Coordinates of C-alpha atoms in Angstrom, one line a residue:
M1 CA 0.0 0.0 0.0
L2 CA 2.8 2.4 0.8
S3 CA 4.5 1.8 -2.5
T4 CA 1.2 2.6 -4.3
L5 CA 1.0 5.9 -2.4
F6 CA 4.6 6.8 -3.4
A7 CA 3.9 5.8 -7.0
S8 CA 0.7 7.8 -7.3
T9 CA 2.4 10.8 -5.6
A10 CA 5.3 10.6 -8.2
A11 CA 2.8 10.5 -11.0
M12 CA 0.9 13.5 -9.7
A13 CA 4.2 15.4 -9.6
A14 CA 5.1 14.6 -13.2
P15 CA 5.1 17.7 -15.3
F16 CA 2.6 18.5 -18.0
R17 CA 4.4 17.6 -21.2
C18 CA 3.7 17.4 -24.9
A19 CA 5.7 15.4 -27.3
D20 CA 5.5 18.4 -29.7
P21 CA 7.5 21.4 -28.5
E22 CA 5.2 23.8 -30.3
A23 CA 2.2 22.3 -28.5
Q24 CA 4.0 22.5 -25.2
A25 CA 4.7 26.2 -25.8
M26 CA 1.1 26.8 -26.8
F27 CA -0.2 25.3 -23.5
E28 CA 2.5 27.2 -21.5
L29 CA 1.4 30.5 -23.0
S30 CA -2.2 29.6 -22.1
A31 CA -1.1 28.9 -18.6
L32 CA 0.7 32.3 -18.4
K33 CA -2.4 34.2 -19.6
T34 CA -4.5 32.3 -17.1
E35 CA -2.1 33.0 -14.2
L36 CA -2.1 36.7 -15.0
M37 CA -5.9 36.6 -15.1
V38 CA -6.0 34.9 -11.7
V39 CA -3.5 37.5 -10.4
A40 CA -5.6 40.3 -11.8
T41 CA -8.8 39.1 -10.2
T42 CA -7.3 38.0 -6.9
C43 CA -5.0 41.0 -6.4
D44 CA -7.2 43.7 -7.9
T45 CA -4.8 44.4 -10.7
E46 CA -7.1 44.6 -13.7
K47 CA -5.3 47.5 -15.4
P48 CA -2.0 45.7 -15.7
Y49 CA -3.8 42.7 -17.0
N50 CA -5.7 44.7 -19.6
D51 CA -2.4 46.4 -20.6
F52 CA -0.9 42.9 -21.1
I53 CA -3.9 41.7 -23.2
T54 CA -3.7 44.9 -25.3
R55 CA 0.0 44.7 -25.9
Y56 CA 0.0 41.0 -26.8
R57 CA -3.5 40.8 -28.3
S58 CA -2.4 39.3 -31.6
T59 CA -0.1 36.6 -30.1
L60 CA -2.6 35.7 -27.4
S61 CA -5.5 35.5 -29.9
S62 CA -3.4 33.3 -32.3
N63 CA -2.5 31.1 -29.3
D64 CA -6.1 30.8 -28.1
M65 CA -7.1 29.7 -31.7
A66 CA -4.3 27.1 -31.7
V67 CA -5.5 25.6 -28.4
I68 CA -9.0 25.4 -29.8
R69 CA -7.7 23.7 -33.0
H70 CA -5.7 21.3 -30.9
F71 CA -8.9 20.1 -29.2
T72 CA -11.3 20.3 -32.2
G73 CA -9.1 18.6 -34.7
R74 CA -11.2 15.4 -35.0
D75 CA -14.5 16.3 -33.5
R76 CA -15.5 20.0 -33.3
R77 CA -18.2 19.6 -30.8
A78 CA -16.4 17.3 -28.4
G79 CA -13.2 19.3 -29.0
Q80 CA -14.9 22.5 -28.0
R81 CA -16.1 20.8 -24.7
A82 CA -12.5 19.5 -24.2
N83 CA -11.1 23.0 -24.8
D84 CA -13.6 24.6 -22.4
T85 CA -12.8 21.9 -19.8
F86 CA -9.0 22.4 -20.2
I87 CA -9.3 26.2 -19.8
T88 CA -11.6 25.8 -16.7
N89 CA -9.4 23.3 -15.1
L90 CA -6.3 25.4 -15.7
A91 CA -8.0 28.5 -14.1
N92 CA -9.2 26.4 -11.2
A93 CA -5.8 25.0 -10.6
R94 CA -4.2 28.4 -10.6
A95 CA -6.9 29.8 -8.3
Q96 CA -6.4 26.9 -5.9
E97 CA -2.7 27.7 -5.9
A98 CA -3.5 31.3 -5.1
N99 CA -5.7 30.1 -2.2
R100 CA -3.0 27.7 -1.0
I101 CA -0.4 30.5 -0.9
G102 CA -2.8 32.9 0.8
A103 CA -1.8 36.5 1.6
D104 CA 1.6 36.1 0.0
F105 CA 0.1 35.3 -3.5
C106 CA -0.2 38.9 -4.5
A107 CA 3.2 39.9 -3.2
R108 CA 4.8 37.0 -5.0
N109 CA 3.0 37.5 -8.3
A110 CA 2.3 41.2 -8.9
R111 CA 5.7 41.5 -10.5
L112 CA 4.6 39.2 -13.3
F113 CA 3.0 42.1 -15.0
E114 CA 6.2 44.2 -14.8
E115 CA 8.2 41.2 -16.2
V116 CA 5.9 40.5 -19.2
M117 CA 5.6 44.2 -20.1
A118 CA 9.4 44.5 -20.0
L119 CA 9.8 41.7 -22.6
P120 CA 11.3 43.2 -25.8
S121 CA 8.7 41.5 -28.0
A122 CA 5.9 39.0 -28.2
T123 CA 8.4 36.3 -29.4
E124 CA 9.7 36.3 -25.8
L125 CA 6.4 35.4 -24.3
A126 CA 6.7 31.6 -24.9
P127 CA 10.2 31.2 -23.4
Y128 CA 9.1 33.4 -20.5
A129 CA 6.0 31.3 -19.9
A130 CA 8.1 28.1 -20.1
A131 CA 10.4 29.3 -17.4
K132 CA 7.5 30.0 -15.0
D133 CA 6.4 26.3 -15.0
L134 CA 2.7 27.2 -14.6
L135 CA 1.1 24.1 -16.1
P136 CA -0.2 22.0 -13.2
A137 CA 0.7 18.3 -13.2
T138 CA -3.0 17.5 -12.5
L139 CA -3.8 18.4 -16.1
G140 CA -1.8 15.4 -17.2
S141 CA -0.2 15.1 -20.7
C142 CA -0.7 17.1 -23.8
V143 CA -3.2 14.9 -25.6
S144 CA -4.4 12.0 -23.5
S145 CA -5.7 13.9 -20.4
A146 CA -5.4 17.6 -21.0
S147 CA -9.1 17.8 -21.4
A148 CA -9.9 15.4 -18.5
P149 CA -11.3 17.0 -15.4
A150 CA -8.7 17.8 -12.8
A151 CA -8.2 15.1 -10.2
P152 CA -10.2 15.8 -7.1
A153 CA -8.3 16.5 -3.9
P154 CA -7.9 13.5 -1.7
T155 CA -10.4 13.4 1.1
R156 CA -9.5 12.5 4.7
R157 CA -11.2 9.8 6.5
A158 CA -12.5 10.6 10.0
S159 CA -10.6 9.0 12.8
R160 CA -12.5 6.3 14.6

């Protein structure tokens, strides 16, 4: 039983990875955009978020469309649901991380806006996003489970 616990813990810690580096970069950029959205709503920093969206609108829009195409490749209807689920799970995972960190979340993450706005161009967004490691392991791998619901948090049994 103990080995099963360690094996499942190791699997949960495995990073979100795609075999295709372009797909990996696409999901990392989505995670960065989502992280900044969570920072904006949690830390009352909507103006810097709006500035980010305005400055990188073209790149972010293209990336959003690529994510949608990733999921809708074979079945548009199911793919749209998978895309919506992925985006929701990503936002929920980032918001749960904000809740876990608590009061320090805003202090730790407010600088993200300064950092992305200081990038020389939109081509620097993907490498920046990759360095931040914002894709939660709970989302699984690129294709097989990116659209699956996030694993529920383990529940504790009451002591008897």
